[in-house]
mmCIF file with all atom_site columns, C-alpha atoms in Angstrom:
data_model
loop_
_atom_site.group_PDB
_atom_site.id
_atom_site.type_symbol
_atom_site.label_atom_id
_atom_site.label_alt_id
_atom_site.label_comp_id
_atom_site.label_asym_id
_atom_site.label_entity_id
_atom_site.label_seq_id
_atom_site.pdbx_PDB_ins_code
_atom_site.Cartn_x
_atom_site.Cartn_y
_atom_site.Cartn_z
_atom_site.occupancy
_atom_site.B_iso_or_equiv
_atom_site.pdbx_formal_charge
_atom_site.auth_seq_id
_atom_site.auth_comp_id
_atom_site.auth_asym_id
_atom_site.auth_atom_id
_atom_site.pdbx_PDB_model_num
ATOM 1   C CA . MET A 1 1   ? -269.756 -82.680 -121.211 1.00 0.00 ? 1   MET A CA 1
ATOM 2   C CA . ILE A 1 2   ? -270.024 -78.725 -122.180 1.00 0.00 ? 2   ILE A CA 1
ATOM 3   C CA . PRO A 1 3   ? -267.793 -77.079 -119.598 1.00 0.00 ? 3   PRO A CA 1
ATOM 4   C CA . ALA A 1 4   ? -270.110 -74.003 -119.276 1.00 0.00 ? 4   ALA A CA 1
ATOM 5   C CA . SER A 1 5   ? -268.529 -72.706 -116.004 1.00 0.00 ? 5   SER A CA 1
ATOM 6   C CA . ARG A 1 6   ? -265.598 -71.648 -118.247 1.00 0.00 ? 6   ARG A CA 1
ATOM 7   C CA . LEU A 1 7   ? -268.068 -68.365 -118.651 1.00 0.00 ? 7   LEU A CA 1
ATOM 8   C CA . GLY A 1 8   ? -267.472 -67.155 -115.072 1.00 0.00 ? 8   GLY A CA 1
ATOM 9   C CA . TYR A 1 9   ? -269.352 -64.632 -113.929 1.00 0.00 ? 9   TYR A CA 1
ATOM 10  C CA . ARG A 1 10  ? -272.216 -63.000 -116.323 1.00 0.00 ? 10  ARG A CA 1
ATOM 11  C CA . MET A 1 11  ? -272.280 -59.296 -117.030 1.00 0.00 ? 11  MET A CA 1
ATOM 12  C CA . THR A 1 12  ? -275.515 -58.098 -116.436 1.00 0.00 ? 12  THR A CA 1
ATOM 13  C CA . GLY A 1 13  ? -277.750 -55.566 -118.131 1.00 0.00 ? 13  GLY A CA 1
ATOM 14  C CA . LYS A 1 14  ? -277.235 -53.083 -115.168 1.00 0.00 ? 14  LYS A CA 1
ATOM 15  C CA . PHE A 1 15  ? -273.345 -53.190 -115.810 1.00 0.00 ? 15  PHE A CA 1
ATOM 16  C CA . MET A 1 16  ? -273.661 -52.951 -119.337 1.00 0.00 ? 16  MET A CA 1
ATOM 17  C CA . ARG A 1 17  ? -275.655 -49.793 -119.282 1.00 0.00 ? 17  ARG A CA 1
ATOM 18  C CA . MET A 1 18  ? -273.272 -48.057 -116.372 1.00 0.00 ? 18  MET A CA 1
ATOM 19  C CA . PHE A 1 19  ? -270.212 -48.981 -117.820 1.00 0.00 ? 19  PHE A CA 1
ATOM 20  C CA . PHE A 1 20  ? -270.331 -49.390 -121.652 1.00 0.00 ? 20  PHE A CA 1
ATOM 21  C CA . GLY A 1 21  ? -272.860 -46.504 -121.592 1.00 0.00 ? 21  GLY A CA 1
ATOM 22  C CA . ARG A 1 22  ? -270.023 -44.296 -121.082 1.00 0.00 ? 22  ARG A CA 1
ATOM 23  C CA . ILE A 1 23  ? -268.631 -45.580 -124.335 1.00 0.00 ? 23  ILE A CA 1
ATOM 24  C CA . PHE A 1 24  ? -271.513 -46.251 -126.664 1.00 0.00 ? 24  PHE A CA 1
ATOM 25  C CA . LEU A 1 25  ? -274.602 -44.053 -127.199 1.00 0.00 ? 25  LEU A CA 1
ATOM 26  C CA . HIS A 1 26  ? -276.942 -47.323 -127.229 1.00 0.00 ? 26  HIS A CA 1
ATOM 27  C CA . PRO A 1 27  ? -274.951 -50.119 -125.704 1.00 0.00 ? 27  PRO A CA 1
ATOM 28  C CA . ASP A 1 28  ? -277.996 -52.412 -125.533 1.00 0.00 ? 28  ASP A CA 1
ATOM 29  C CA . THR A 1 29  ? -277.766 -52.638 -129.306 1.00 0.00 ? 29  THR A CA 1
ATOM 30  C CA . ILE A 1 30  ? -274.325 -53.968 -129.321 1.00 0.00 ? 30  ILE A CA 1
ATOM 31  C CA . PHE A 1 31  ? -274.582 -56.297 -126.455 1.00 0.00 ? 31  PHE A CA 1
ATOM 32  C CA . THR A 1 32  ? -278.066 -57.839 -127.249 1.00 0.00 ? 32  THR A CA 1
ATOM 33  C CA . PRO A 1 33  ? -280.079 -59.985 -124.709 1.00 0.00 ? 33  PRO A CA 1
ATOM 34  C CA . GLU A 1 34  ? -278.861 -63.045 -126.479 1.00 0.00 ? 34  GLU A CA 1
ATOM 35  C CA . MET A 1 35  ? -275.135 -61.771 -125.812 1.00 0.00 ? 35  MET A CA 1
ATOM 36  C CA . LEU A 1 36  ? -276.099 -61.239 -122.036 1.00 0.00 ? 36  LEU A CA 1
ATOM 37  C CA . ARG A 1 37  ? -277.648 -64.463 -121.823 1.00 0.00 ? 37  ARG A CA 1
ATOM 38  C CA . PRO A 1 38  ? -276.087 -66.807 -123.803 1.00 0.00 ? 38  PRO A CA 1
ATOM 39  C CA . GLU A 1 39  ? -277.791 -69.909 -122.674 1.00 0.00 ? 39  GLU A CA 1
ATOM 40  C CA . LEU A 1 40  ? -280.702 -68.490 -124.166 1.00 0.00 ? 40  LEU A CA 1
ATOM 41  C CA . GLN A 1 41  ? -279.178 -69.231 -127.687 1.00 0.00 ? 41  GLN A CA 1
ATOM 42  C CA . ASP A 1 42  ? -279.742 -72.447 -129.726 1.00 0.00 ? 42  ASP A CA 1
ATOM 43  C CA . PRO A 1 43  ? -278.366 -75.079 -127.712 1.00 0.00 ? 43  PRO A CA 1
ATOM 44  C CA . ARG A 1 44  ? -275.983 -76.641 -130.452 1.00 0.00 ? 44  ARG A CA 1
ATOM 45  C CA . VAL A 1 45  ? -274.478 -72.903 -130.842 1.00 0.00 ? 45  VAL A CA 1
ATOM 46  C CA . PHE A 1 46  ? -274.059 -72.300 -127.295 1.00 0.00 ? 46  PHE A CA 1
ATOM 47  C CA . ALA A 1 47  ? -272.359 -75.639 -126.834 1.00 0.00 ? 47  ALA A CA 1
ATOM 48  C CA . ASP A 1 48  ? -270.122 -75.123 -129.800 1.00 0.00 ? 48  ASP A CA 1
ATOM 49  C CA . SER A 1 49  ? -269.083 -71.359 -128.298 1.00 0.00 ? 49  SER A CA 1
ATOM 50  C CA . VAL A 1 50  ? -268.321 -73.156 -124.962 1.00 0.00 ? 50  VAL A CA 1
ATOM 51  C CA . ARG A 1 51  ? -266.137 -75.539 -126.549 1.00 0.00 ? 51  ARG A CA 1
ATOM 52  C CA . VAL A 1 52  ? -264.472 -72.908 -128.768 1.00 0.00 ? 52  VAL A CA 1
ATOM 53  C CA . ILE A 1 53  ? -263.919 -71.198 -125.135 1.00 0.00 ? 53  ILE A CA 1
ATOM 54  C CA . ALA A 1 54  ? -262.312 -74.199 -123.753 1.00 0.00 ? 54  ALA A CA 1
ATOM 55  C CA . ALA A 1 55  ? -260.132 -75.033 -126.583 1.00 0.00 ? 55  ALA A CA 1
ATOM 56  C CA . THR A 1 56  ? -258.719 -71.525 -126.720 1.00 0.00 ? 56  THR A CA 1
ATOM 57  C CA . HIS A 1 57  ? -258.056 -71.696 -122.852 1.00 0.00 ? 57  HIS A CA 1
ATOM 58  C CA . ALA A 1 58  ? -255.959 -74.976 -123.854 1.00 0.00 ? 58  ALA A CA 1
ATOM 59  C CA . ARG A 1 59  ? -254.234 -73.661 -126.585 1.00 0.00 ? 59  ARG A CA 1
ATOM 60  C CA . VAL A 1 60  ? -253.190 -70.392 -124.737 1.00 0.00 ? 60  VAL A CA 1
ATOM 61  C CA . ALA A 1 61  ? -252.197 -72.570 -121.600 1.00 0.00 ? 61  ALA A CA 1
ATOM 62  C CA . LYS A 1 62  ? -250.149 -75.083 -123.459 1.00 0.00 ? 62  LYS A CA 1
ATOM 63  C CA . ALA A 1 63  ? -248.273 -72.247 -124.995 1.00 0.00 ? 63  ALA A CA 1
ATOM 64  C CA . TYR A 1 64  ? -246.923 -71.271 -121.362 1.00 0.00 ? 64  TYR A CA 1
ATOM 65  C CA . PHE A 1 65  ? -245.454 -74.695 -121.343 1.00 0.00 ? 65  PHE A CA 1
ATOM 66  C CA . ALA A 1 66  ? -243.950 -74.471 -124.621 1.00 0.00 ? 66  ALA A CA 1
ATOM 67  C CA . ASP A 1 67  ? -242.077 -71.352 -123.933 1.00 0.00 ? 67  ASP A CA 1
ATOM 68  C CA . GLY A 1 68  ? -241.157 -72.100 -120.367 1.00 0.00 ? 68  GLY A CA 1
ATOM 69  C CA . THR A 1 69  ? -242.988 -69.126 -118.680 1.00 0.00 ? 69  THR A CA 1
ATOM 70  C CA . VAL A 1 70  ? -245.215 -71.520 -116.475 1.00 0.00 ? 70  VAL A CA 1
ATOM 71  C CA . GLY A 1 71  ? -241.999 -71.721 -114.206 1.00 0.00 ? 71  GLY A CA 1
ATOM 72  C CA . LEU A 1 72  ? -243.072 -67.876 -113.553 1.00 0.00 ? 72  LEU A CA 1
ATOM 73  C CA . ALA A 1 73  ? -246.367 -68.693 -112.254 1.00 0.00 ? 73  ALA A CA 1
ATOM 74  C CA . VAL A 1 74  ? -247.392 -68.898 -108.482 1.00 0.00 ? 74  VAL A CA 1
ATOM 75  C CA . PRO A 1 75  ? -248.488 -72.597 -107.289 1.00 0.00 ? 75  PRO A CA 1
ATOM 76  C CA . PRO A 1 76  ? -252.292 -71.857 -107.875 1.00 0.00 ? 76  PRO A CA 1
ATOM 77  C CA . ILE A 1 77  ? -251.995 -70.098 -111.365 1.00 0.00 ? 77  ILE A CA 1
ATOM 78  C CA . ARG A 1 78  ? -249.675 -72.971 -112.446 1.00 0.00 ? 78  ARG A CA 1
ATOM 79  C CA . ALA A 1 79  ? -252.184 -75.858 -111.191 1.00 0.00 ? 79  ALA A CA 1
ATOM 80  C CA . LEU A 1 80  ? -254.895 -73.991 -113.158 1.00 0.00 ? 80  LEU A CA 1
ATOM 81  C CA . LEU A 1 81  ? -252.683 -73.693 -116.400 1.00 0.00 ? 81  LEU A CA 1
ATOM 82  C CA . GLU A 1 82  ? -251.943 -77.381 -115.742 1.00 0.00 ? 82  GLU A CA 1
ATOM 83  C CA . ILE A 1 83  ? -255.771 -77.893 -115.916 1.00 0.00 ? 83  ILE A CA 1
ATOM 84  C CA . MET A 1 84  ? -256.508 -75.799 -118.787 1.00 0.00 ? 84  MET A CA 1
ATOM 85  C CA . ALA A 1 85  ? -253.701 -77.252 -120.706 1.00 0.00 ? 85  ALA A CA 1
ATOM 86  C CA . HIS A 1 86  ? -253.996 -80.889 -119.730 1.00 0.00 ? 86  HIS A CA 1
ATOM 87  C CA . GLY A 1 87  ? -257.392 -81.284 -118.143 1.00 0.00 ? 87  GLY A CA 1
ATOM 88  C CA . ALA A 1 88  ? -255.601 -81.851 -114.566 1.00 0.00 ? 88  ALA A CA 1
ATOM 89  C CA . SER A 1 89  ? -253.120 -80.547 -112.368 1.00 0.00 ? 89  SER A CA 1
ATOM 90  C CA . ALA A 1 90  ? -249.714 -82.589 -111.824 1.00 0.00 ? 90  ALA A CA 1
ATOM 91  C CA . GLU A 1 91  ? -251.487 -83.633 -108.313 1.00 0.00 ? 91  GLU A CA 1
ATOM 92  C CA . GLY A 1 92  ? -254.648 -84.870 -110.249 1.00 0.00 ? 92  GLY A CA 1
ATOM 93  C CA . TRP A 1 93  ? -256.675 -81.811 -109.697 1.00 0.00 ? 93  TRP A CA 1
ATOM 94  C CA . THR A 1 94  ? -259.744 -80.874 -111.583 1.00 0.00 ? 94  THR A CA 1
ATOM 95  C CA . LEU A 1 95  ? -261.391 -77.178 -111.707 1.00 0.00 ? 95  LEU A CA 1
ATOM 96  C CA . GLU A 1 96  ? -263.958 -79.094 -108.987 1.00 0.00 ? 96  GLU A CA 1
ATOM 97  C CA . SER A 1 97  ? -261.374 -79.918 -106.737 1.00 0.00 ? 97  SER A CA 1
ATOM 98  C CA . ALA A 1 98  ? -261.610 -78.379 -103.172 1.00 0.00 ? 98  ALA A CA 1
ATOM 99  C CA . GLU A 1 99  ? -257.739 -78.500 -103.138 1.00 0.00 ? 99  GLU A CA 1
ATOM 100 C CA . LEU A 1 100 ? -257.590 -76.248 -106.173 1.00 0.00 ? 100 LEU A CA 1
ATOM 101 C CA . ARG A 1 101 ? -260.285 -73.867 -105.040 1.00 0.00 ? 101 ARG A CA 1
ATOM 102 C CA . GLY A 1 102 ? -258.573 -73.854 -101.442 1.00 0.00 ? 102 GLY A CA 1
ATOM 103 C CA . MET A 1 103 ? -255.398 -72.252 -102.943 1.00 0.00 ? 103 MET A CA 1
ATOM 104 C CA . PHE A 1 104 ? -257.178 -69.405 -104.122 1.00 0.00 ? 104 PHE A CA 1
ATOM 105 C CA . THR A 1 105 ? -258.397 -68.489 -100.881 1.00 0.00 ? 105 THR A CA 1
ATOM 106 C CA . ARG A 1 106 ? -257.183 -65.586 -99.052  1.00 0.00 ? 106 ARG A CA 1
ATOM 107 C CA . GLU A 1 107 ? -256.072 -67.184 -95.922  1.00 0.00 ? 107 GLU A CA 1
ATOM 108 C CA . SER A 1 108 ? -254.173 -69.832 -98.290  1.00 0.00 ? 108 SER A CA 1
ATOM 109 C CA . VAL A 1 109 ? -252.180 -67.202 -100.361 1.00 0.00 ? 109 VAL A CA 1
ATOM 110 C CA . LEU A 1 110 ? -251.317 -65.104 -97.299  1.00 0.00 ? 110 LEU A CA 1
ATOM 111 C CA . ALA A 1 111 ? -249.984 -68.189 -95.597  1.00 0.00 ? 111 ALA A CA 1
ATOM 112 C CA . ALA A 1 112 ? -247.858 -69.673 -98.579  1.00 0.00 ? 112 ALA A CA 1
ATOM 113 C CA . ASP A 1 113 ? -244.342 -69.595 -98.683  1.00 0.00 ? 113 ASP A CA 1
ATOM 114 C CA . TRP A 1 114 ? -244.211 -68.351 -102.344 1.00 0.00 ? 114 TRP A CA 1
ATOM 115 C CA . TYR A 1 115 ? -246.369 -65.224 -101.342 1.00 0.00 ? 115 TYR A CA 1
ATOM 116 C CA . ALA A 1 116 ? -244.097 -64.706 -98.453  1.00 0.00 ? 116 ALA A CA 1
ATOM 117 C CA . ALA A 1 117 ? -241.176 -64.795 -100.917 1.00 0.00 ? 117 ALA A CA 1
ATOM 118 C CA . ARG A 1 118 ? -242.753 -62.106 -103.355 1.00 0.00 ? 118 ARG A CA 1
ATOM 119 C CA . LEU A 1 119 ? -243.227 -59.679 -99.979  1.00 0.00 ? 119 LEU A CA 1
ATOM 120 C CA . ASP A 1 120 ? -239.871 -60.266 -99.269  1.00 0.00 ? 120 ASP A CA 1
ATOM 121 C CA . ALA A 1 121 ? -238.685 -59.412 -103.067 1.00 0.00 ? 121 ALA A CA 1
ATOM 122 C CA . LYS A 1 122 ? -240.781 -56.439 -102.867 1.00 0.00 ? 122 LYS A CA 1
ATOM 123 C CA . GLN A 1 123 ? -239.018 -55.126 -99.581  1.00 0.00 ? 123 GLN A CA 1
ATOM 124 C CA . ALA A 1 124 ? -235.682 -55.646 -100.952 1.00 0.00 ? 124 ALA A CA 1
ATOM 125 C CA . GLU A 1 125 ? -236.576 -54.029 -104.323 1.00 0.00 ? 125 GLU A CA 1
ATOM 126 C CA . ASP A 1 126 ? -237.939 -50.871 -102.291 1.00 0.00 ? 126 ASP A CA 1
ATOM 127 C CA . ILE A 1 127 ? -234.444 -50.914 -100.159 1.00 0.00 ? 127 ILE A CA 1
ATOM 128 C CA . ARG A 1 128 ? -232.539 -51.289 -103.765 1.00 0.00 ? 128 ARG A CA 1
ATOM 129 C CA . ARG A 1 129 ? -234.334 -48.396 -105.273 1.00 0.00 ? 129 ARG A CA 1
ATOM 130 C CA . CYS A 1 130 ? -234.337 -46.204 -102.150 1.00 0.00 ? 130 CYS A CA 1
ATOM 131 C CA . GLU A 1 131 ? -230.518 -46.712 -101.802 1.00 0.00 ? 131 GLU A CA 1
ATOM 132 C CA . ALA A 1 132 ? -229.866 -46.124 -105.433 1.00 0.00 ? 132 ALA A CA 1
ATOM 133 C CA . ALA A 1 133 ? -231.946 -42.778 -105.305 1.00 0.00 ? 133 ALA A CA 1
ATOM 134 C CA . LEU A 1 134 ? -230.113 -41.754 -102.395 1.00 0.00 ? 134 LEU A CA 1
ATOM 135 C CA . ALA A 1 135 ? -226.788 -42.488 -104.016 1.00 0.00 ? 135 ALA A CA 1
ATOM 136 C CA . HIS A 1 136 ? -227.678 -40.123 -106.906 1.00 0.00 ? 136 HIS A CA 1
ATOM 137 C CA . LEU A 1 137 ? -228.806 -37.486 -105.073 1.00 0.00 ? 137 LEU A CA 1
ATOM 138 C CA . GLN A 1 138 ? -225.633 -37.471 -102.979 1.00 0.00 ? 138 GLN A CA 1
ATOM 139 C CA . GLU A 1 139 ? -223.557 -37.641 -106.158 1.00 0.00 ? 139 GLU A CA 1
ATOM 140 C CA . PHE A 1 140 ? -225.659 -34.398 -107.372 1.00 0.00 ? 140 PHE A CA 1
ATOM 141 C CA . ILE A 1 141 ? -224.712 -32.597 -104.225 1.00 0.00 ? 141 ILE A CA 1
ATOM 142 C CA . ASP A 1 142 ? -221.302 -33.657 -103.953 1.00 0.00 ? 142 ASP A CA 1
ATOM 143 C CA . ASP A 1 143 ? -220.836 -32.165 -107.645 1.00 0.00 ? 143 ASP A CA 1
ATOM 144 C CA . PRO A 1 144 ? -219.723 -28.379 -106.736 1.00 0.00 ? 144 PRO A CA 1
ATOM 145 C CA . ARG A 1 145 ? -221.167 -27.269 -110.290 1.00 0.00 ? 145 ARG A CA 1
ATOM 146 C CA . ASN A 1 146 ? -224.416 -28.083 -108.499 1.00 0.00 ? 146 ASN A CA 1
ATOM 147 C CA . GLU A 1 147 ? -224.196 -26.121 -105.534 1.00 0.00 ? 147 GLU A CA 1
ATOM 148 C CA . SER A 1 148 ? -226.929 -23.386 -106.379 1.00 0.00 ? 148 SER A CA 1
ATOM 149 C CA . ALA A 1 149 ? -228.996 -26.191 -107.944 1.00 0.00 ? 149 ALA A CA 1
ATOM 150 C CA . ALA A 1 150 ? -229.027 -28.085 -104.970 1.00 0.00 ? 150 ALA A CA 1
ATOM 151 C CA . ALA A 1 151 ? -229.832 -25.130 -102.876 1.00 0.00 ? 151 ALA A CA 1
ATOM 152 C CA . GLU A 1 152 ? -232.734 -24.222 -104.763 1.00 0.00 ? 152 GLU A CA 1
ATOM 153 C CA . ILE A 1 153 ? -234.262 -27.528 -104.766 1.00 0.00 ? 153 ILE A CA 1
ATOM 154 C CA . GLY A 1 154 ? -233.639 -28.064 -101.297 1.00 0.00 ? 154 GLY A CA 1
ATOM 155 C CA . ALA A 1 155 ? -231.452 -31.264 -101.894 1.00 0.00 ? 155 ALA A CA 1
ATOM 156 C CA . ASP A 1 156 ? -230.287 -31.435 -97.989  1.00 0.00 ? 156 ASP A CA 1
ATOM 157 C CA . GLN A 1 157 ? -234.225 -31.851 -97.036  1.00 0.00 ? 157 GLN A CA 1
ATOM 158 C CA . ARG A 1 158 ? -234.567 -34.347 -99.752  1.00 0.00 ? 158 ARG A CA 1
ATOM 159 C CA . ILE A 1 159 ? -231.605 -36.253 -98.613  1.00 0.00 ? 159 ILE A CA 1
ATOM 160 C CA . ALA A 1 160 ? -232.970 -36.439 -94.979  1.00 0.00 ? 160 ALA A CA 1
ATOM 161 C CA . GLU A 1 161 ? -236.516 -37.461 -96.467  1.00 0.00 ? 161 GLU A CA 1
ATOM 162 C CA . SER A 1 162 ? -235.114 -40.158 -98.237  1.00 0.00 ? 162 SER A CA 1
ATOM 163 C CA . ARG A 1 163 ? -232.948 -41.647 -95.559  1.00 0.00 ? 163 ARG A CA 1
ATOM 164 C CA . ALA A 1 164 ? -236.255 -41.371 -93.345  1.00 0.00 ? 164 ALA A CA 1
ATOM 165 C CA . TYR A 1 165 ? -237.918 -43.423 -96.242  1.00 0.00 ? 165 TYR A CA 1
ATOM 166 C CA . LEU A 1 166 ? -235.090 -45.777 -96.499  1.00 0.00 ? 166 LEU A CA 1
ATOM 167 C CA . GLU A 1 167 ? -235.402 -46.659 -92.556  1.00 0.00 ? 167 GLU A CA 1
ATOM 168 C CA . LYS A 1 168 ? -239.017 -46.957 -93.016  1.00 0.00 ? 168 LYS A CA 1
ATOM 169 C CA . VAL A 1 169 ? -238.965 -49.644 -95.790  1.00 0.00 ? 169 VAL A CA 1
ATOM 170 C CA . SER A 1 170 ? -235.760 -51.474 -93.976  1.00 0.00 ? 170 SER A CA 1
ATOM 171 C CA . ALA A 1 171 ? -238.135 -52.091 -91.067  1.00 0.00 ? 171 ALA A CA 1
ATOM 172 C CA . PRO A 1 172 ? -240.021 -55.195 -90.316  1.00 0.00 ? 172 PRO A CA 1
ATOM 173 C CA . SER A 1 173 ? -243.297 -53.257 -89.983  1.00 0.00 ? 173 SER A CA 1
ATOM 174 C CA . TYR A 1 174 ? -242.951 -52.207 -93.492  1.00 0.00 ? 174 TYR A CA 1
ATOM 175 C CA . ARG A 1 175 ? -242.801 -55.798 -94.529  1.00 0.00 ? 175 ARG A CA 1
ATOM 176 C CA . GLN A 1 176 ? -246.063 -56.296 -92.496  1.00 0.00 ? 176 GLN A CA 1
ATOM 177 C CA . LEU A 1 177 ? -247.814 -53.421 -94.390  1.00 0.00 ? 177 LEU A CA 1
ATOM 178 C CA . LEU A 1 178 ? -247.105 -55.250 -97.798  1.00 0.00 ? 178 LEU A CA 1
ATOM 179 C CA . VAL A 1 179 ? -249.248 -58.340 -96.710  1.00 0.00 ? 179 VAL A CA 1
ATOM 180 C CA . GLY A 1 180 ? -252.387 -58.222 -99.013  1.00 0.00 ? 180 GLY A CA 1
ATOM 181 C CA . THR A 1 181 ? -250.556 -56.746 -101.820 1.00 0.00 ? 181 THR A CA 1
ATOM 182 C CA . LEU A 1 182 ? -249.142 -58.526 -105.007 1.00 0.00 ? 182 LEU A CA 1
ATOM 183 C CA . GLY A 1 183 ? -245.525 -58.170 -103.819 1.00 0.00 ? 183 GLY A CA 1
ATOM 184 C CA . ARG A 1 184 ? -243.100 -58.717 -106.630 1.00 0.00 ? 184 ARG A CA 1
ATOM 185 C CA . GLN A 1 185 ? -241.901 -61.782 -108.582 1.00 0.00 ? 185 GLN A CA 1
ATOM 186 C CA . ALA A 1 186 ? -239.374 -63.131 -106.515 1.00 0.00 ? 186 ALA A CA 1
ATOM 187 C CA . GLU A 1 187 ? -237.017 -64.531 -109.134 1.00 0.00 ? 187 GLU A CA 1
ATOM 188 C CA . PHE A 1 188 ? -237.109 -65.798 -112.497 1.00 0.00 ? 188 PHE A CA 1
ATOM 189 C CA . ARG A 1 189 ? -236.994 -69.919 -113.164 1.00 0.00 ? 189 ARG A CA 1
ATOM 190 C CA . LEU A 1 190 ? -237.013 -70.150 -117.155 1.00 0.00 ? 190 LEU A CA 1
#
């Protein structure tokens, strides 16, 4: 069995000319037709290349388990790492399993508890950073040595804008604006 699906999407000639043509004078001399269509290579060379890719995937995935960083992976990525390292997820899923593929749909991600935790963490961090910035700005304004500089930079206006922004990021509507973003790592579990 040759896991050729590991190759993923193919780079087309059009893509190569459009993007690599900006870097290389003659990208077609670097990316030969054989590179763009590896299945046209010698079948044994192609099979060996795919096996090397699969072995590399396994080696890299096992490193995540060896150093414990797999604990930072969200459930779909963790399942994928398990499959790459061990051939199946803890649930017994493989790359062909509908359950695994379902974990990567937009609807599944947006409905997941782990994703909600990422959005909550992002909002909490935005609030924390805004409060810290306000505190630093207020400290700057309160120092009598900074009176002329504070007036020059419009510090009072900046305080007002920062408070308005803090109010915005603290609102439930801001949390809703984050839906569809990456959010933020909720916690470290190393």
